[in-house]
Amino acid sequence: EAIVTSEELGQDLEHVEVLQKKFEEFQTDLAAHEERVNEVNQFAGKLIQEQHPEEELIKSKQDEVNASWQRLKGLALQRQGKLFGAAEVQRFNRDVDETISWIKEKGQLMASDDFGRDLASVQALLRKHEGLERDLAALEDKVKALCAEADRLQQSHPINASQIQVKREELIANWEQIRTLAAERHSRLNDSYRLQRFLADFRDLTSWVTEMKALINADELANDVAGAEALLDRHQEHKGEIDAHEDSFKSADESGQALLGAGHYASDEVKEKLTILSDERSALLELWELRRQQYEQCMDLQLFYRDTEQVDNWMSKQEAFLLNEDLGDSLDSVEALLKKHEDFEKSLSAQEEKIT
């Protein structure tokens, strides 16, 4: 009876399970003694049937044994119920403690101030964070189930209701805290990603501008018309490549302006980079235009040299014609020479137009 009337219900789940194991051993022993009680009842019945002179005493003892037996069995059932209830409460406490421990462990990861140093590291951190958020989504069902279990246990175990409510509130507080941390970290990582994406585009574009400037400055001025034409064609191809990058410059500018508009924590750096990018683009276009003028001037000069050379060659040939002292020795020959001279004068007139 001391076993079944014990008020000891355990300090934790392991303790309760130890008490339950001991009680199961007691129940086995109790079941074994039930046959002995039955034997006592059978023997008492036999004595009474035989009209034993102590019949009244026998009946009294029989009733006393049966009452004690039923009382013991009733107390055993109560003890069994209490231990079962204690196990339920302690199992709930353990599950809540394990869940809170997991939440706090993940909370330390959420509280990290590492938001990436470049695009690759930010992307890696985002993938890791998304994995944590998937874990949180899966945990949400468990938190809801534990809250529902808390409501049930408060109804079925009113004596433990206040302690269960404390555990429930502790769980909810930790759950709300990690959800807030997760949302804040995701937002910061997205801010970092947008910044690093902008900075990566900035580096790519400024590097390309440097290469393009070097390419535009690389060609020396031509020494003939064909070379000058080739320079102009190649220079126009450079302009085509510059035009092809206009969308990239526009996209980078829009990304930077969006960061400024959102009040990004790196707004000063973004503003500086936008200014540099704009200046670099303007400088590239100015350089291209300067070199275009130089190449066109080179083309004009080479055309002038070519035309001058052609005129010089023509005049040298015509000078030999004019120095010819043949004036003809007959009418026909003189007329032929006059015809040649008229042709020369027409040619001279045409060359004069070209020269002037």
XYZ file of C-alpha atoms in Angstrom:
356
model
C 0.000 0.000 0.000
C 2.959 2.333 0.587
C 3.851 1.929 -3.082
C 0.408 2.830 -4.432
C -0.070 5.765 -2.049
C 3.306 7.354 -2.881
C 3.089 10.941 -4.104
C 6.459 10.763 -5.851
C 5.875 11.455 -9.574
C 9.391 12.176 -10.812
C 11.385 15.284 -11.567
C 11.845 14.558 -15.271
C 10.877 12.021 -17.907
C 13.690 9.611 -17.070
C 12.724 9.654 -13.381
C 9.062 9.044 -14.250
C 10.029 6.121 -16.480
C 12.038 4.606 -13.593
C 8.989 4.943 -11.322
C 6.761 3.393 -13.987
C 9.125 0.434 -14.312
C 9.026 -0.115 -10.549
C 5.240 0.143 -10.596
C 5.017 -2.403 -13.409
C 7.004 -4.785 -11.192
C 4.534 -4.071 -8.379
C 1.580 -4.783 -10.718
C 3.135 -8.109 -11.665
C 3.451 -8.949 -7.967
C -0.128 -7.759 -7.379
C -1.450 -9.987 -10.148
C 0.414 -12.926 -8.635
C -1.299 -12.332 -5.250
C -4.793 -12.230 -6.749
C -4.833 -16.020 -6.921
C -3.991 -16.148 -3.216
C -6.949 -13.880 -2.454
C -9.190 -16.154 -4.531
C -7.937 -19.152 -2.561
C -8.764 -17.392 0.719
C -12.292 -16.704 -0.539
C -12.744 -20.311 -1.661
C -11.531 -21.657 1.698
C -13.761 -19.227 3.605
C -16.737 -20.270 1.493
C -16.031 -23.914 2.206
C -15.836 -23.332 5.945
C -19.058 -21.365 5.924
C -20.771 -24.071 3.864
C -19.642 -26.626 6.439
C -21.237 -24.412 9.127
C -17.993 -23.812 10.971
C -18.623 -22.624 14.554
C -16.573 -19.476 13.825
C -18.650 -18.642 10.775
C -19.223 -15.019 11.734
C -15.540 -14.393 12.364
C -14.664 -16.084 9.069
C -17.137 -13.871 7.173
C -15.773 -10.790 8.891
C -12.172 -11.652 8.003
C -13.184 -12.520 4.446
C -14.908 -9.174 4.015
C -11.912 -7.421 5.539
C -9.481 -9.142 3.119
C -11.688 -8.426 0.084
C -12.150 -4.774 1.073
C -8.409 -4.334 1.516
C -7.789 -6.085 -1.780
C -10.265 -3.902 -3.699
C -8.891 -0.797 -2.020
C -5.362 -1.815 -3.017
C -6.427 -2.421 -6.602
C -8.206 0.935 -6.714
C -5.175 2.732 -5.353
C -3.026 0.912 -7.916
C -5.221 2.159 -10.738
C -5.003 5.701 -9.363
C -1.200 5.432 -9.074
C -1.015 4.109 -12.609
C -3.062 7.051 -13.883
C -0.943 9.568 -12.000
C 2.277 8.105 -13.358
C 0.849 8.081 -16.881
C -0.175 11.714 -16.528
C 3.210 12.649 -15.076
C 4.895 10.921 -18.031
C 2.736 12.914 -20.449
C 3.624 16.206 -18.765
C 7.325 15.385 -18.499
C 7.395 14.195 -22.133
C 5.831 17.517 -23.106
C 8.451 19.370 -21.041
C 11.246 17.407 -22.682
C 9.906 18.019 -26.207
C 9.557 21.740 -25.489
C 13.080 21.932 -24.020
C 14.554 20.102 -27.032
C 12.678 22.380 -29.431
C 13.808 25.517 -27.599
C 17.389 24.195 -27.560
C 17.242 23.673 -31.352
C 15.739 27.145 -31.817
C 18.510 28.761 -29.757
C 21.172 26.840 -31.678
C 19.768 28.112 -34.980
C 19.299 31.545 -33.428
C 23.068 31.833 -32.983
C 23.462 31.267 -36.724
C 20.762 33.848 -37.442
C 22.541 36.396 -35.242
C 25.752 36.242 -37.311
C 27.004 39.592 -38.601
C 28.600 37.957 -41.648
C 26.669 39.172 -44.683
C 29.309 38.335 -47.296
C 32.320 40.150 -48.682
C 31.635 39.567 -52.372
C 28.939 38.216 -54.667
C 29.977 34.557 -54.336
C 30.076 34.594 -50.522
C 26.707 36.385 -50.301
C 25.116 33.820 -52.613
C 26.534 31.006 -50.464
C 25.141 32.639 -47.297
C 21.739 33.092 -48.951
C 21.614 29.400 -49.899
C 22.545 28.457 -46.327
C 19.905 30.799 -44.905
C 17.231 29.422 -47.223
C 18.090 25.973 -45.868
C 17.573 27.264 -42.315
C 14.243 28.783 -43.324
C 13.138 25.409 -44.724
C 14.061 23.869 -41.357
C 11.983 26.547 -39.611
C 9.019 25.860 -41.883
C 9.212 22.181 -40.929
C 9.549 23.100 -37.227
C 6.435 25.272 -37.331
C 4.216 22.172 -37.473
C 5.947 20.812 -34.374
C 5.482 24.098 -32.512
C 1.773 24.105 -33.381
C 1.469 20.470 -32.262
C 3.178 21.232 -28.937
C 0.867 24.209 -28.348
C -2.144 21.971 -29.019
C -0.677 19.364 -26.660
C -0.251 22.067 -24.009
C -3.949 22.980 -24.297
C -4.950 19.326 -23.950
C -2.661 18.699 -20.965
C -3.952 21.814 -19.181
C -7.460 20.395 -19.487
C -6.529 16.852 -18.450
C -4.015 17.844 -15.743
C -5.331 21.057 -14.152
C -2.905 20.674 -11.231
C -0.024 21.195 -13.692
C -1.829 23.808 -15.819
C 0.232 26.810 -14.665
C 3.582 25.042 -15.202
C 2.437 23.821 -18.644
C 1.356 27.364 -19.566
C 4.802 28.721 -18.585
C 6.445 26.165 -20.905
C 3.999 27.010 -23.676
C 4.738 30.737 -23.418
C 8.495 30.078 -23.319
C 8.210 28.041 -26.521
C 6.115 30.690 -28.299
C 8.503 33.496 -27.225
C 11.526 31.646 -28.601
C 9.641 30.743 -31.790
C 8.587 34.336 -32.438
C 12.115 35.555 -31.723
C 13.771 33.215 -34.238
C 11.163 34.042 -36.886
C 11.986 37.728 -36.420
C 15.719 37.002 -36.573
C 15.248 34.937 -39.742
C 13.252 37.676 -41.470
C 15.774 40.356 -40.470
C 18.756 38.278 -41.613
C 17.077 37.455 -44.926
C 16.451 41.146 -45.488
C 20.071 42.046 -44.652
C 21.389 39.299 -46.923
C 19.187 40.544 -49.763
C 20.531 44.076 -49.190
C 24.076 42.701 -49.253
C 23.346 40.695 -52.415
C 21.980 43.725 -54.258
C 25.028 45.767 -53.197
C 27.525 43.086 -54.239
C 25.674 42.578 -57.533
C 25.963 46.313 -58.208
C 29.639 46.380 -57.209
C 30.377 43.376 -59.425
C 28.704 45.123 -62.380
C 30.642 48.294 -61.521
C 33.965 46.428 -61.551
C 33.130 44.658 -64.810
C 32.156 47.904 -66.553
C 35.094 49.994 -65.315
C 37.476 47.183 -66.279
C 35.893 47.019 -69.737
C 36.186 50.835 -70.116
C 39.911 50.637 -69.277
C 40.429 47.906 -71.872
C 38.412 49.803 -74.479
C 40.382 53.009 -73.884
C 43.619 51.107 -74.382
C 42.231 49.557 -77.561
C 41.126 52.919 -78.978
C 44.511 54.476 -78.210
C 46.484 51.535 -79.557
C 46.305 52.358 -83.297
C 48.811 54.793 -84.817
C 47.791 57.177 -87.581
C 47.924 55.716 -91.101
C 50.426 56.614 -93.861
C 48.128 56.038 -96.834
C 44.475 56.192 -97.835
C 43.850 52.440 -97.459
C 45.306 52.480 -93.938
C 43.218 55.526 -93.010
C 40.056 53.807 -94.297
C 40.894 50.693 -92.253
C 41.405 52.821 -89.124
C 38.007 54.488 -89.553
C 36.292 51.139 -90.101
C 37.929 49.636 -87.007
C 37.097 52.740 -84.983
C 33.456 52.445 -85.997
C 33.481 48.831 -84.809
C 34.646 50.100 -81.409
C 31.636 52.432 -81.368
C 29.393 49.459 -82.059
C 30.811 47.667 -79.029
C 30.388 50.805 -76.909
C 26.750 51.085 -78.013
C 26.240 47.404 -77.183
C 27.242 48.135 -73.564
C 24.703 50.947 -73.165
C 22.136 48.576 -71.651
C 24.719 47.381 -69.112
C 25.482 50.958 -68.062
C 21.771 51.725 -67.830
C 21.087 48.587 -65.781
C 23.949 49.358 -63.375
C 22.722 52.934 -62.956
C 19.167 51.756 -62.267
C 20.424 49.221 -59.704
C 22.457 51.909 -57.954
C 19.571 54.392 -57.953
C 17.279 51.696 -56.517
C 19.745 51.132 -53.667
C 19.849 54.870 -52.976
C 16.072 55.105 -53.125
C 15.742 52.303 -50.579
C 18.117 54.073 -48.190
C 20.682 51.276 -48.403
C 23.292 51.193 -45.623
C 26.072 51.590 -48.241
C 24.428 54.561 -49.996
C 27.571 56.727 -49.779
C 29.670 54.070 -51.492
C 26.977 53.461 -54.120
C 26.720 57.199 -54.868
C 30.500 57.395 -55.301
C 30.548 54.390 -57.638
C 27.686 55.816 -59.736
C 29.636 59.048 -60.203
C 32.776 57.156 -61.214
C 30.805 55.005 -63.641
C 29.198 58.022 -65.278
C 32.544 59.829 -65.543
C 34.245 56.767 -67.021
C 31.517 56.352 -69.633
C 31.690 60.050 -70.585
C 35.488 59.903 -70.789
C 35.282 56.866 -73.063
C 32.823 58.573 -75.421
C 34.952 61.736 -75.470
C 38.051 59.696 -76.278
C 36.230 57.885 -79.065
C 35.049 61.188 -80.536
C 38.556 62.696 -80.295
C 40.095 59.731 -82.069
C 37.352 59.852 -84.722
C 38.272 63.429 -85.489
C 41.952 62.496 -85.632
C 41.280 59.573 -87.952
C 39.091 61.726 -90.254
C 41.769 64.400 -90.334
C 44.293 61.685 -91.145
C 41.996 60.475 -93.922
C 41.683 63.996 -95.355
C 45.465 64.425 -95.238
C 46.126 61.122 -96.967
C 43.558 61.972 -99.657
C 45.313 65.331 -100.151
C 48.696 63.621 -100.444
C 47.294 61.174 -102.977
C 45.625 63.872 -105.078
C 48.762 66.049 -104.949
C 50.870 63.168 -106.105
C 48.458 62.452 -108.941
C 48.513 66.124 -110.063
C 52.310 66.258 -109.839
C 52.579 63.156 -111.967
C 50.160 64.609 -114.529
C 52.002 67.936 -114.699
C 55.326 66.175 -115.152
C 53.923 64.306 -118.112
C 52.336 67.428 -119.617
C 55.492 69.458 -119.160
C 57.292 67.040 -121.504
C 54.466 67.565 -124.043
C 54.788 71.365 -123.892
C 58.563 71.300 -124.260
C 58.239 69.378 -127.507
C 59.621 71.680 -130.321
C 57.860 69.790 -133.097
C 55.632 72.353 -134.875
C 54.714 70.164 -137.831
C 56.139 70.033 -141.306
C 52.857 69.932 -143.199
C 49.288 71.090 -142.904
C 48.095 67.723 -141.683
C 50.795 67.417 -139.061
C 50.149 70.965 -137.852
C 46.395 70.286 -137.577
C 47.177 67.098 -135.642
C 49.387 69.039 -133.246
C 46.657 71.666 -132.803
C 44.172 68.921 -131.965
C 46.556 67.541 -129.346
C 47.035 71.023 -127.884
C 43.273 71.569 -127.656
C 42.973 68.240 -125.822
C 45.745 69.369 -123.473
C 43.935 72.627 -122.725
C 40.738 70.741 -121.896
C 42.685 68.417 -119.624
C 44.400 71.399 -118.019
C 41.025 73.019 -117.363
C 39.797 69.798 -115.693
C 42.929 69.554 -113.550
C 42.561 73.215 -112.560
C 39.120 72.486 -111.106
C 40.560 69.605 -109.086
C 43.450 71.706 -107.782
C 41.281 74.671 -106.801
